[in-house]
Structures are given as C-alpha cells and as structure tokens.
C-alpha cells in the first residue's frame, strides 16, 4: 500500500515537473514574443520620428527619448563624430557631464570596443566605487554598456546606456540591445542625408529665392503640415531665345522680374523656389489643385503681357563692359516672357521628389511652343 502511494506521488511530482517546465517554456516564449512586439513598436516610433517636421538635431533627441521611455533606461547618450569633433547629439544626462561623455573614445576599454565593433559592459561591485571614465561625477552611474556605431563599416560615434545600480545589466539580452543599436544607426543614416540637404541650401544670385534643396528640408516642414498640397512647376519656355536673340543680361532680368512678381503676390504659407535654370516650383501648402487654378491663370496672364527691358543705366553699364570684354552690347529690345505650367497633387508621407520629377519630365518633353496650365 505504501509503495503504491509512493508511486502515485512520484507520478504526480513528475507530472508537476513536466507541467512547470511547459509553463516556463510558454512564459519564455511569451516574453520573447512580447519583446519582439515591443521592438516593433520602437521601430515604428523611430520611423514616425524620422518623418516628423523637425530638424535633424530634434529627430536624434526624439529617438533617444523613445529609447529611455520604451526600455526604461536610466541614462542614454548618443555621441556622433561630425568630421572635426565628437558631439553629444542627445542625452538625458546633466550637460555638466557631457565633456566626459564625448571623450569616451579615448578610454582604453572603449578603444578596444571601437576597434572590434563589439559592445562593452562595465560595472562596479559596490556603491563606493565609480566607473573608470567618470571624472567629476561619483554616484550617478554604476554600470554602463557602450555600443560603437558604424554606417557602412565607417565608425561614426557611439551610444552608451547607463544605470545608477551596480551590475544592473548583468542579465540584459545583448541581442535585443544590438537590434536597438542597429535602429539607431538606421535613423542616423537617414538624418545624415537630411543634414546634407540642409547644409547645401543656398539662395539664387538673381532671384533671391532658395534653391531646389530647400524643398526637401525646411520647405518640406511647411508643406507636410497639411495632408494634401498642390505642387506647381513652371518653365520660362522662351528664355533661351531671349538670351540668344537679345542678350543674356535681358534674360537674367526676365528671370528676376518674374520671380519678384510672383513672390510679391504669393502667400507666405506657400513655398517658392528656383528649381533649376528656367524652371521654378511653387508649393501651395494645404491647397488642392482646383483651388490654385484661378491664381495661376491670373499670374500667367499678367506675366505674359509684361514687357521687360533694360534700363538706360543698365544699358550704359553693359556698353562699358562690352568695350572692355569685346561683348556685343546691342540689347535695346523689349522681351515678353512665355510660361508653361504643370501641377500635381502631393500627399504627405509620399515621395516629394517623385512628384517633382514627374512635373519636370512633363515640362522638358512638352512641345517647345506649349504655353499652358496642365494638371498631371
């Protein structure tokens, strides 16, 4: 009888062990699934941050805030090398510690991490110690993980996460953090292109208008405040004839006068740039195509009845230059510009460059004599 009871108990204990093992596996599977879902949410938040109408600096700060909130990180700092020096691009650490944080590449333990492209975990064993890279601080961070950042195998900086508790990252899943790091790199790679565009924006010499690059930076911030806008590109179709038949100086004045007239009659809510050569772009932010038809018809009619000629002073200056450069100075005629317009709808979140490319292709392939307003 006792033997039977023991056997039954052994079977029950065995069943409970198997049951507990299965429950443990299910919990781990659920935790992994939950972590994957959380990672997907973080990636989505990153993408939203990239698409926001903000500067590169603000976007990097935003993704750092996302990391701190989503993964409950005590301290998170992103440092990027700008070609001249290391700069703290985002951090929730007191700025008085930033000088130390942007010099971590000089610490031997982190040099090895950078050279091997592997993360480095450092911690102290008790509250009375401090991490090797800390200078004027003592009790803020007691453990940290350092991640070197690379774009296309080129070292660009690092991300360091810190905690005020010793050994706080002993059981952290490094593979998850590696995924986060790669997401940070993806964001940095994306905003680098935006930063490049922001840095090469210039104003056109003759018109005072911003160049094409402005549309993809500051201009896009204005346009993307609305769900739908109308992009208009127009081309001065007889500018080459004016330059050849009369003189280039008169052609330049035609471009200047047209730009000034449109700018004076355009709302400040809209974006107006010199796109390339005789082509210009007007972005009617928040306005559908039907809402710009009357305005464009009026503008086209006024400009194409606008006689443009050089002043007496401009002719005299041109004559003086012609005597010293042997250029012809016979530029007394009056020019009448002719314009060809193409418009298209632009939806926030879609490819602005694709819309502009479509408009440009239409104008470049249109008959040379076409002078119209075409919705494509």
mmCIF file of C-alpha atoms in Angstrom:
data_model
loop_
_atom_site.group_PDB
_atom_site.id
_atom_site.type_symbol
_atom_site.label_atom_id
_atom_site.label_comp_id
_atom_site.label_asym_id
_atom_site.label_seq_id
_atom_site.Cartn_x
_atom_site.Cartn_y
_atom_site.Cartn_z
ATOM 1 C CA UNK A 1 0.000 0.000 0.000
ATOM 2 C CA UNK A 2 2.788 2.394 0.936
ATOM 3 C CA UNK A 3 4.634 1.504 -2.253
ATOM 4 C CA UNK A 4 1.540 2.311 -4.306
ATOM 5 C CA UNK A 5 1.170 5.697 -2.576
ATOM 6 C CA UNK A 6 4.863 6.477 -3.212
ATOM 7 C CA UNK A 7 4.489 5.535 -6.872
ATOM 8 C CA UNK A 8 1.418 7.760 -7.197
ATOM 9 C CA UNK A 9 3.237 10.642 -5.505
ATOM 10 C CA UNK A 10 6.248 10.164 -7.804
ATOM 11 C CA UNK A 11 3.942 10.230 -10.812
ATOM 12 C CA UNK A 12 2.219 13.368 -9.525
ATOM 13 C CA UNK A 13 5.547 15.070 -8.815
ATOM 14 C CA UNK A 14 6.823 14.079 -12.254
ATOM 15 C CA UNK A 15 3.662 15.403 -13.889
ATOM 16 C CA UNK A 16 4.003 18.665 -11.964
ATOM 17 C CA UNK A 17 7.649 18.983 -13.029
ATOM 18 C CA UNK A 18 6.706 18.431 -16.678
ATOM 19 C CA UNK A 19 3.838 20.873 -16.287
ATOM 20 C CA UNK A 20 6.087 23.509 -14.732
ATOM 21 C CA UNK A 21 8.672 23.035 -17.472
ATOM 22 C CA UNK A 22 5.976 23.537 -20.119
ATOM 23 C CA UNK A 23 4.649 26.605 -18.312
ATOM 24 C CA UNK A 24 8.183 28.010 -18.078
ATOM 25 C CA UNK A 25 8.711 27.460 -21.805
ATOM 26 C CA UNK A 26 5.416 29.162 -22.594
ATOM 27 C CA UNK A 27 6.320 32.107 -20.348
ATOM 28 C CA UNK A 28 9.708 32.466 -22.036
ATOM 29 C CA UNK A 29 8.045 32.197 -25.449
ATOM 30 C CA UNK A 30 5.525 34.841 -24.426
ATOM 31 C CA UNK A 31 8.279 37.082 -23.079
ATOM 32 C CA UNK A 32 10.244 36.746 -26.321
ATOM 33 C CA UNK A 33 7.127 37.458 -28.336
ATOM 34 C CA UNK A 34 6.308 40.427 -26.136
ATOM 35 C CA UNK A 35 9.873 41.717 -26.583
ATOM 36 C CA UNK A 36 9.590 41.363 -30.361
ATOM 37 C CA UNK A 37 6.300 43.262 -30.335
ATOM 38 C CA UNK A 38 7.873 45.964 -28.189
ATOM 39 C CA UNK A 39 10.799 46.190 -30.622
ATOM 40 C CA UNK A 40 8.363 46.600 -33.496
ATOM 41 C CA UNK A 41 6.663 49.452 -31.639
ATOM 42 C CA UNK A 42 10.048 51.088 -31.081
ATOM 43 C CA UNK A 43 10.909 50.768 -34.773
ATOM 44 C CA UNK A 44 7.552 52.320 -35.640
ATOM 45 C CA UNK A 45 8.220 55.172 -33.205
ATOM 46 C CA UNK A 46 11.625 55.668 -34.818
ATOM 47 C CA UNK A 47 10.067 55.877 -38.273
ATOM 48 C CA UNK A 48 7.497 58.380 -37.019
ATOM 49 C CA UNK A 49 10.293 60.468 -35.528
ATOM 50 C CA UNK A 50 12.136 60.484 -38.867
ATOM 51 C CA UNK A 51 9.004 61.609 -40.697
ATOM 52 C CA UNK A 52 8.245 64.461 -38.321
ATOM 53 C CA UNK A 53 8.640 68.058 -39.487
ATOM 54 C CA UNK A 54 11.672 68.804 -37.364
ATOM 55 C CA UNK A 55 15.400 69.373 -37.668
ATOM 56 C CA UNK A 56 17.998 66.611 -37.662
ATOM 57 C CA UNK A 57 19.040 67.523 -34.124
ATOM 58 C CA UNK A 58 15.447 67.304 -32.856
ATOM 59 C CA UNK A 59 14.948 63.916 -34.500
ATOM 60 C CA UNK A 60 18.011 62.421 -32.819
ATOM 61 C CA UNK A 61 16.841 63.765 -29.451
ATOM 62 C CA UNK A 62 13.411 62.286 -30.085
ATOM 63 C CA UNK A 63 14.730 58.769 -30.753
ATOM 64 C CA UNK A 64 16.834 58.971 -27.593
ATOM 65 C CA UNK A 65 13.705 59.901 -25.625
ATOM 66 C CA UNK A 66 11.934 56.906 -27.185
ATOM 67 C CA UNK A 67 14.731 54.587 -26.015
ATOM 68 C CA UNK A 68 14.589 55.942 -22.466
ATOM 69 C CA UNK A 69 10.816 55.619 -22.271
ATOM 70 C CA UNK A 70 10.307 52.272 -24.046
ATOM 71 C CA UNK A 71 13.171 50.380 -22.406
ATOM 72 C CA UNK A 72 13.134 52.233 -19.067
ATOM 73 C CA UNK A 73 16.797 53.204 -19.423
ATOM 74 C CA UNK A 74 18.108 55.430 -16.637
ATOM 75 C CA UNK A 75 20.584 57.328 -18.820
ATOM 76 C CA UNK A 76 21.061 57.230 -22.578
ATOM 77 C CA UNK A 77 23.538 59.265 -24.624
ATOM 78 C CA UNK A 78 24.221 59.340 -28.377
ATOM 79 C CA UNK A 79 27.560 60.827 -29.446
ATOM 80 C CA UNK A 80 28.410 61.408 -33.123
ATOM 81 C CA UNK A 81 31.676 62.427 -34.801
ATOM 82 C CA UNK A 82 30.934 65.316 -37.197
ATOM 83 C CA UNK A 83 34.229 65.121 -39.064
ATOM 84 C CA UNK A 84 36.002 67.537 -36.746
ATOM 85 C CA UNK A 85 34.990 66.606 -33.202
ATOM 86 C CA UNK A 86 32.711 64.400 -31.150
ATOM 87 C CA UNK A 87 29.382 65.979 -30.252
ATOM 88 C CA UNK A 88 26.687 64.879 -27.818
ATOM 89 C CA UNK A 89 23.654 64.745 -30.095
ATOM 90 C CA UNK A 90 21.187 63.519 -27.472
ATOM 91 C CA UNK A 91 21.371 62.790 -23.759
ATOM 92 C CA UNK A 92 19.283 62.937 -20.604
ATOM 93 C CA UNK A 93 22.435 63.326 -18.516
ATOM 94 C CA UNK A 94 23.130 66.710 -16.936
ATOM 95 C CA UNK A 95 25.091 68.792 -19.509
ATOM 96 C CA UNK A 96 27.870 69.362 -16.974
ATOM 97 C CA UNK A 97 28.910 65.723 -17.613
ATOM 98 C CA UNK A 98 28.867 65.968 -21.414
ATOM 99 C CA UNK A 99 32.568 66.768 -21.745
ATOM 100 C CA UNK A 100 33.378 63.412 -20.169
ATOM 101 C CA UNK A 101 30.740 61.578 -22.202
ATOM 102 C CA UNK A 102 32.054 62.861 -25.536
ATOM 103 C CA UNK A 103 35.624 61.758 -24.739
ATOM 104 C CA UNK A 104 34.916 58.054 -24.197
ATOM 105 C CA UNK A 105 36.721 57.113 -27.411
ATOM 106 C CA UNK A 106 39.955 57.971 -25.588
ATOM 107 C CA UNK A 107 39.347 55.452 -22.773
ATOM 108 C CA UNK A 108 41.361 52.267 -23.350
ATOM 109 C CA UNK A 109 38.500 49.854 -22.627
ATOM 110 C CA UNK A 110 36.309 51.649 -25.156
ATOM 111 C CA UNK A 111 39.108 51.874 -27.739
ATOM 112 C CA UNK A 112 39.085 48.068 -27.882
ATOM 113 C CA UNK A 113 35.314 48.111 -28.266
ATOM 114 C CA UNK A 114 35.544 50.553 -31.184
ATOM 115 C CA UNK A 115 38.295 48.588 -32.917
ATOM 116 C CA UNK A 116 36.450 45.281 -32.595
ATOM 117 C CA UNK A 117 32.988 46.793 -33.240
ATOM 118 C CA UNK A 118 31.618 44.998 -30.174
ATOM 119 C CA UNK A 119 29.697 46.332 -27.153
ATOM 120 C CA UNK A 120 31.497 46.838 -23.841
ATOM 121 C CA UNK A 121 29.842 46.262 -20.441
ATOM 122 C CA UNK A 122 31.392 47.927 -17.391
ATOM 123 C CA UNK A 123 30.169 47.942 -13.790
ATOM 124 C CA UNK A 124 31.302 48.422 -10.215
ATOM 125 C CA UNK A 125 30.864 45.975 -7.345
ATOM 126 C CA UNK A 126 29.702 48.371 -4.644
ATOM 127 C CA UNK A 127 28.337 51.868 -4.154
ATOM 128 C CA UNK A 128 31.727 53.270 -3.082
ATOM 129 C CA UNK A 129 33.363 52.667 -6.479
ATOM 130 C CA UNK A 130 32.982 54.632 -9.680
ATOM 131 C CA UNK A 131 33.277 53.749 -13.352
ATOM 132 C CA UNK A 132 36.712 54.374 -14.955
ATOM 133 C CA UNK A 133 35.507 57.068 -17.349
ATOM 134 C CA UNK A 134 33.825 59.207 -14.697
ATOM 135 C CA UNK A 135 35.705 62.347 -13.726
ATOM 136 C CA UNK A 136 33.812 64.929 -11.689
ATOM 137 C CA UNK A 137 30.803 62.678 -11.023
ATOM 138 C CA UNK A 138 30.716 59.906 -8.456
ATOM 139 C CA UNK A 139 27.302 58.466 -7.700
ATOM 140 C CA UNK A 140 25.397 58.941 -10.964
ATOM 141 C CA UNK A 141 26.276 55.779 -12.942
ATOM 142 C CA UNK A 142 27.375 52.423 -11.523
ATOM 143 C CA UNK A 143 27.028 50.283 -14.646
ATOM 144 C CA UNK A 144 27.046 51.001 -18.391
ATOM 145 C CA UNK A 145 27.009 49.374 -21.823
ATOM 146 C CA UNK A 146 28.949 51.068 -24.628
ATOM 147 C CA UNK A 147 27.970 50.474 -28.272
ATOM 148 C CA UNK A 148 30.183 51.763 -31.123
ATOM 149 C CA UNK A 149 28.129 52.940 -34.122
ATOM 150 C CA UNK A 150 29.041 52.264 -37.738
ATOM 151 C CA UNK A 151 27.485 53.316 -41.038
ATOM 152 C CA UNK A 152 28.627 51.121 -43.936
ATOM 153 C CA UNK A 153 31.642 49.951 -41.877
ATOM 154 C CA UNK A 154 32.643 53.536 -41.113
ATOM 155 C CA UNK A 155 32.831 54.426 -37.411
ATOM 156 C CA UNK A 156 30.639 57.464 -36.666
ATOM 157 C CA UNK A 157 30.309 57.560 -32.877
ATOM 158 C CA UNK A 158 28.711 55.628 -30.040
ATOM 159 C CA UNK A 159 25.655 55.048 -27.905
ATOM 160 C CA UNK A 160 26.069 54.499 -24.160
ATOM 161 C CA UNK A 161 23.339 53.454 -21.760
ATOM 162 C CA UNK A 162 23.949 53.801 -18.018
ATOM 163 C CA UNK A 163 22.366 52.837 -14.707
ATOM 164 C CA UNK A 164 22.821 54.025 -11.160
ATOM 165 C CA UNK A 165 22.788 50.434 -9.873
ATOM 166 C CA UNK A 166 25.846 48.124 -9.848
ATOM 167 C CA UNK A 167 25.513 45.048 -12.085
ATOM 168 C CA UNK A 168 22.178 46.336 -13.367
ATOM 169 C CA UNK A 169 22.838 44.988 -16.875
ATOM 170 C CA UNK A 170 24.173 41.555 -15.866
ATOM 171 C CA UNK A 171 21.166 39.706 -17.264
ATOM 172 C CA UNK A 172 20.233 42.038 -20.083
ATOM 173 C CA UNK A 173 19.699 40.480 -23.505
ATOM 174 C CA UNK A 174 22.521 41.946 -25.605
ATOM 175 C CA UNK A 175 20.902 40.695 -28.816
ATOM 176 C CA UNK A 176 17.900 42.925 -28.143
ATOM 177 C CA UNK A 177 20.189 45.884 -27.494
ATOM 178 C CA UNK A 178 22.043 45.135 -30.733
ATOM 179 C CA UNK A 179 18.731 45.440 -32.573
ATOM 180 C CA UNK A 180 18.126 48.775 -30.867
ATOM 181 C CA UNK A 181 21.621 49.899 -31.824
ATOM 182 C CA UNK A 182 21.008 48.995 -35.473
ATOM 183 C CA UNK A 183 17.790 51.003 -35.374
ATOM 184 C CA UNK A 184 19.742 53.985 -34.037
ATOM 185 C CA UNK A 185 22.222 53.586 -36.899
ATOM 186 C CA UNK A 186 19.368 53.424 -39.410
ATOM 187 C CA UNK A 187 17.927 56.653 -38.049
ATOM 188 C CA UNK A 188 21.323 58.374 -38.071
ATOM 189 C CA UNK A 189 21.900 57.180 -41.635
ATOM 190 C CA UNK A 190 18.589 58.667 -42.698
ATOM 191 C CA UNK A 191 19.040 62.012 -40.963
ATOM 192 C CA UNK A 192 22.584 62.346 -42.330
ATOM 193 C CA UNK A 193 21.033 62.782 -45.779
ATOM 194 C CA UNK A 194 18.665 65.429 -44.403
ATOM 195 C CA UNK A 195 21.577 67.206 -42.727
ATOM 196 C CA UNK A 196 23.436 67.233 -46.036
ATOM 197 C CA UNK A 197 20.457 68.820 -47.766
ATOM 198 C CA UNK A 198 20.092 71.411 -45.012
ATOM 199 C CA UNK A 199 23.759 72.356 -45.297
ATOM 200 C CA UNK A 200 23.797 72.848 -49.088
ATOM 201 C CA UNK A 201 20.676 75.017 -49.305
ATOM 202 C CA UNK A 202 21.575 78.319 -50.936
ATOM 203 C CA UNK A 203 19.876 81.368 -52.406
ATOM 204 C CA UNK A 204 19.876 82.024 -56.120
ATOM 205 C CA UNK A 205 22.004 85.004 -57.199
ATOM 206 C CA UNK A 206 19.462 86.676 -59.497
ATOM 207 C CA UNK A 207 16.143 85.921 -57.828
ATOM 208 C CA UNK A 208 16.963 85.746 -54.131
ATOM 209 C CA UNK A 209 14.925 82.528 -53.999
ATOM 210 C CA UNK A 210 16.056 79.368 -52.267
ATOM 211 C CA UNK A 211 17.397 76.524 -54.392
ATOM 212 C CA UNK A 212 15.780 73.145 -55.035
ATOM 213 C CA UNK A 213 17.380 71.587 -51.928
ATOM 214 C CA UNK A 214 15.287 73.857 -49.697
ATOM 215 C CA UNK A 215 12.182 71.908 -50.716
ATOM 216 C CA UNK A 216 13.460 68.705 -49.120
ATOM 217 C CA UNK A 217 14.425 70.316 -45.802
ATOM 218 C CA UNK A 218 12.803 73.431 -44.382
ATOM 219 C CA UNK A 219 10.316 73.624 -47.245
ATOM 220 C CA UNK A 220 9.043 70.120 -46.605
ATOM 221 C CA UNK A 221 8.399 71.007 -42.964
ATOM 222 C CA UNK A 222 5.969 73.689 -44.152
ATOM 223 C CA UNK A 223 4.351 71.507 -46.815
ATOM 224 C CA UNK A 224 3.916 68.497 -44.531
ATOM 225 C CA UNK A 225 1.869 70.463 -42.040
ATOM 226 C CA UNK A 226 -1.008 69.535 -44.355
ATOM 227 C CA UNK A 227 -2.321 66.211 -45.656
ATOM 228 C CA UNK A 228 -2.589 67.360 -49.262
ATOM 229 C CA UNK A 229 -0.900 70.164 -51.192
ATOM 230 C CA UNK A 230 -0.521 71.171 -54.819
ATOM 231 C CA UNK A 231 2.909 71.251 -56.411
ATOM 232 C CA UNK A 232 3.292 73.601 -59.357
ATOM 233 C CA UNK A 233 6.319 73.750 -61.638
ATOM 234 C CA UNK A 234 6.593 76.312 -64.406
ATOM 235 C CA UNK A 235 9.186 76.934 -67.071
ATOM 236 C CA UNK A 236 10.099 80.108 -68.953
ATOM 237 C CA UNK A 237 9.945 78.480 -72.366
ATOM 238 C CA UNK A 238 11.431 81.336 -74.394
ATOM 239 C CA UNK A 239 14.351 82.248 -72.099
ATOM 240 C CA UNK A 240 16.918 80.693 -74.434
ATOM 241 C CA UNK A 241 15.507 82.654 -77.350
ATOM 242 C CA UNK A 242 15.720 85.885 -75.299
ATOM 243 C CA UNK A 243 19.339 85.142 -74.367
ATOM 244 C CA UNK A 244 20.299 84.391 -77.973
ATOM 245 C CA UNK A 245 18.203 86.943 -79.855
ATOM 246 C CA UNK A 246 18.748 89.860 -77.469
ATOM 247 C CA UNK A 247 21.313 89.341 -74.699
ATOM 248 C CA UNK A 248 21.855 87.251 -71.578
ATOM 249 C CA UNK A 249 21.540 90.300 -69.329
ATOM 250 C CA UNK A 250 17.974 90.794 -70.522
ATOM 251 C CA UNK A 251 17.308 87.092 -69.964
ATOM 252 C CA UNK A 252 18.564 87.431 -66.387
ATOM 253 C CA UNK A 253 16.268 90.409 -65.857
ATOM 254 C CA UNK A 254 13.302 88.410 -67.181
ATOM 255 C CA UNK A 255 14.012 85.731 -64.588
ATOM 256 C CA UNK A 256 14.382 88.347 -61.849
ATOM 257 C CA UNK A 257 11.188 90.236 -62.730
ATOM 258 C CA UNK A 258 9.072 87.077 -62.932
ATOM 259 C CA UNK A 259 10.416 85.869 -59.568
ATOM 260 C CA UNK A 260 9.770 89.216 -57.900
ATOM 261 C CA UNK A 261 6.238 89.499 -59.262
ATOM 262 C CA UNK A 262 5.219 86.008 -58.132
ATOM 263 C CA UNK A 263 6.887 86.378 -54.723
ATOM 264 C CA UNK A 264 5.049 89.649 -54.101
ATOM 265 C CA UNK A 265 1.689 88.050 -54.930
ATOM 266 C CA UNK A 266 2.247 84.770 -53.103
ATOM 267 C CA UNK A 267 1.093 83.946 -49.586
ATOM 268 C CA UNK A 268 3.830 83.359 -47.018
ATOM 269 C CA UNK A 269 2.240 79.974 -46.315
ATOM 270 C CA UNK A 270 3.444 78.772 -49.720
ATOM 271 C CA UNK A 271 6.970 77.756 -50.756
ATOM 272 C CA UNK A 272 8.549 79.302 -53.866
ATOM 273 C CA UNK A 273 11.980 78.185 -55.108
ATOM 274 C CA UNK A 274 14.109 78.338 -58.224
ATOM 275 C CA UNK A 275 14.221 74.679 -59.154
ATOM 276 C CA UNK A 276 16.778 74.605 -61.951
ATOM 277 C CA UNK A 277 17.638 77.009 -64.767
ATOM 278 C CA UNK A 278 14.371 78.382 -66.215
ATOM 279 C CA UNK A 279 12.222 76.091 -64.023
ATOM 280 C CA UNK A 280 10.575 77.205 -60.764
ATOM 281 C CA UNK A 281 8.409 75.444 -58.181
ATOM 282 C CA UNK A 282 5.526 76.779 -56.105
ATOM 283 C CA UNK A 283 4.233 74.535 -53.327
ATOM 284 C CA UNK A 284 0.669 75.505 -52.436
ATOM 285 C CA UNK A 285 0.620 74.063 -48.916
ATOM 286 C CA UNK A 286 -2.771 72.693 -47.876
ATOM 287 C CA UNK A 287 -4.492 73.674 -51.145
ATOM 288 C CA UNK A 288 -5.961 71.253 -53.671
ATOM 289 C CA UNK A 289 -5.453 71.677 -57.419
ATOM 290 C CA UNK A 290 -8.853 73.277 -58.047
ATOM 291 C CA UNK A 291 -8.015 75.980 -55.515
ATOM 292 C CA UNK A 292 -4.972 77.266 -57.406
ATOM 293 C CA UNK A 293 -6.400 77.372 -60.942
ATOM 294 C CA UNK A 294 -7.650 80.972 -60.864
ATOM 295 C CA UNK A 295 -4.470 82.253 -59.243
ATOM 296 C CA UNK A 296 -2.227 80.559 -61.818
ATOM 297 C CA UNK A 297 -4.353 81.759 -64.733
ATOM 298 C CA UNK A 298 -4.128 85.311 -63.428
ATOM 299 C CA UNK A 299 -0.361 85.080 -62.826
ATOM 300 C CA UNK A 300 0.233 83.615 -66.283
ATOM 301 C CA UNK A 301 -1.845 86.303 -67.983
ATOM 302 C CA UNK A 302 -0.093 89.149 -66.134
ATOM 303 C CA UNK A 303 3.440 87.854 -66.767
ATOM 304 C CA UNK A 304 2.862 87.099 -70.437
ATOM 305 C CA UNK A 305 1.747 90.686 -71.010
ATOM 306 C CA UNK A 306 4.655 92.124 -69.029
ATOM 307 C CA UNK A 307 7.193 93.989 -71.215
ATOM 308 C CA UNK A 308 10.681 93.652 -69.751
ATOM 309 C CA UNK A 309 13.657 95.716 -70.860
ATOM 310 C CA UNK A 310 16.947 97.001 -69.520
ATOM 311 C CA UNK A 311 17.046 100.493 -68.019
ATOM 312 C CA UNK A 312 19.212 103.217 -69.519
ATOM 313 C CA UNK A 313 21.717 102.790 -66.676
ATOM 314 C CA UNK A 314 21.869 99.025 -67.217
ATOM 315 C CA UNK A 315 22.489 99.544 -70.932
ATOM 316 C CA UNK A 316 25.261 102.039 -70.232
ATOM 317 C CA UNK A 317 26.908 99.641 -67.811
ATOM 318 C CA UNK A 318 26.566 96.865 -70.362
ATOM 319 C CA UNK A 319 28.117 99.095 -73.019
ATOM 320 C CA UNK A 320 31.120 99.837 -70.787
ATOM 321 C CA UNK A 321 31.598 96.152 -70.084
ATOM 322 C CA UNK A 322 31.292 95.377 -73.785
ATOM 323 C CA UNK A 323 34.138 97.751 -74.623
ATOM 324 C CA UNK A 324 36.478 96.016 -72.193
ATOM 325 C CA UNK A 325 35.386 92.466 -72.934
ATOM 326 C CA UNK A 326 34.574 92.770 -76.641
ATOM 327 C CA UNK A 327 30.995 91.621 -75.992
ATOM 328 C CA UNK A 328 28.147 92.912 -78.065
ATOM 329 C CA UNK A 329 26.027 95.492 -76.245
ATOM 330 C CA UNK A 330 23.074 95.757 -78.573
ATOM 331 C CA UNK A 331 20.321 94.937 -76.039
ATOM 332 C CA UNK A 332 17.679 97.629 -76.516
ATOM 333 C CA UNK A 333 14.724 95.417 -77.333
ATOM 334 C CA UNK A 334 11.778 94.504 -75.109
ATOM 335 C CA UNK A 335 11.235 90.881 -74.084
ATOM 336 C CA UNK A 336 7.854 89.241 -73.415
ATOM 337 C CA UNK A 337 8.161 86.015 -71.401
ATOM 338 C CA UNK A 338 6.157 82.874 -72.148
ATOM 339 C CA UNK A 339 5.416 80.286 -69.464
ATOM 340 C CA UNK A 340 4.343 76.653 -69.382
ATOM 341 C CA UNK A 341 2.797 75.305 -66.149
ATOM 342 C CA UNK A 342 2.310 71.785 -64.800
ATOM 343 C CA UNK A 343 0.623 70.987 -61.487
ATOM 344 C CA UNK A 344 0.123 67.816 -59.470
ATOM 345 C CA UNK A 345 -1.215 66.807 -56.064
ATOM 346 C CA UNK A 346 1.201 65.878 -53.289
ATOM 347 C CA UNK A 347 0.135 63.798 -50.290
ATOM 348 C CA UNK A 348 2.017 63.970 -47.001
ATOM 349 C CA UNK A 349 4.204 60.922 -46.483
ATOM 350 C CA UNK A 350 4.653 60.177 -50.185
ATOM 351 C CA UNK A 351 7.715 60.912 -52.326
ATOM 352 C CA UNK A 352 8.010 64.659 -52.936
ATOM 353 C CA UNK A 353 10.980 64.112 -55.236
ATOM 354 C CA UNK A 354 8.920 61.722 -57.371
ATOM 355 C CA UNK A 355 6.160 64.304 -57.828
ATOM 356 C CA UNK A 356 8.680 66.967 -58.848
ATOM 357 C CA UNK A 357 10.452 64.581 -61.192
ATOM 358 C CA UNK A 358 7.136 63.837 -62.902
ATOM 359 C CA UNK A 359 6.426 67.556 -63.351
ATOM 360 C CA UNK A 360 9.923 68.206 -64.670
ATOM 361 C CA UNK A 361 9.735 65.364 -67.181
ATOM 362 C CA UNK A 362 6.437 66.703 -68.483
ATOM 363 C CA UNK A 363 7.774 70.235 -68.984
ATOM 364 C CA UNK A 364 11.024 69.026 -70.564
ATOM 365 C CA UNK A 365 9.185 66.771 -73.032
ATOM 366 C CA UNK A 366 6.347 69.178 -73.856
ATOM 367 C CA UNK A 367 6.355 70.881 -77.297
ATOM 368 C CA UNK A 368 8.575 73.966 -77.237
ATOM 369 C CA UNK A 369 5.630 76.175 -78.158
ATOM 370 C CA UNK A 370 3.285 74.818 -75.479
ATOM 371 C CA UNK A 371 2.207 77.556 -73.074
ATOM 372 C CA UNK A 372 -0.499 76.181 -70.842
ATOM 373 C CA UNK A 373 -1.503 75.032 -67.338
ATOM 374 C CA UNK A 374 -1.658 71.239 -67.254
ATOM 375 C CA UNK A 375 -2.826 69.097 -64.333
ATOM 376 C CA UNK A 376 -0.982 65.766 -64.422
#
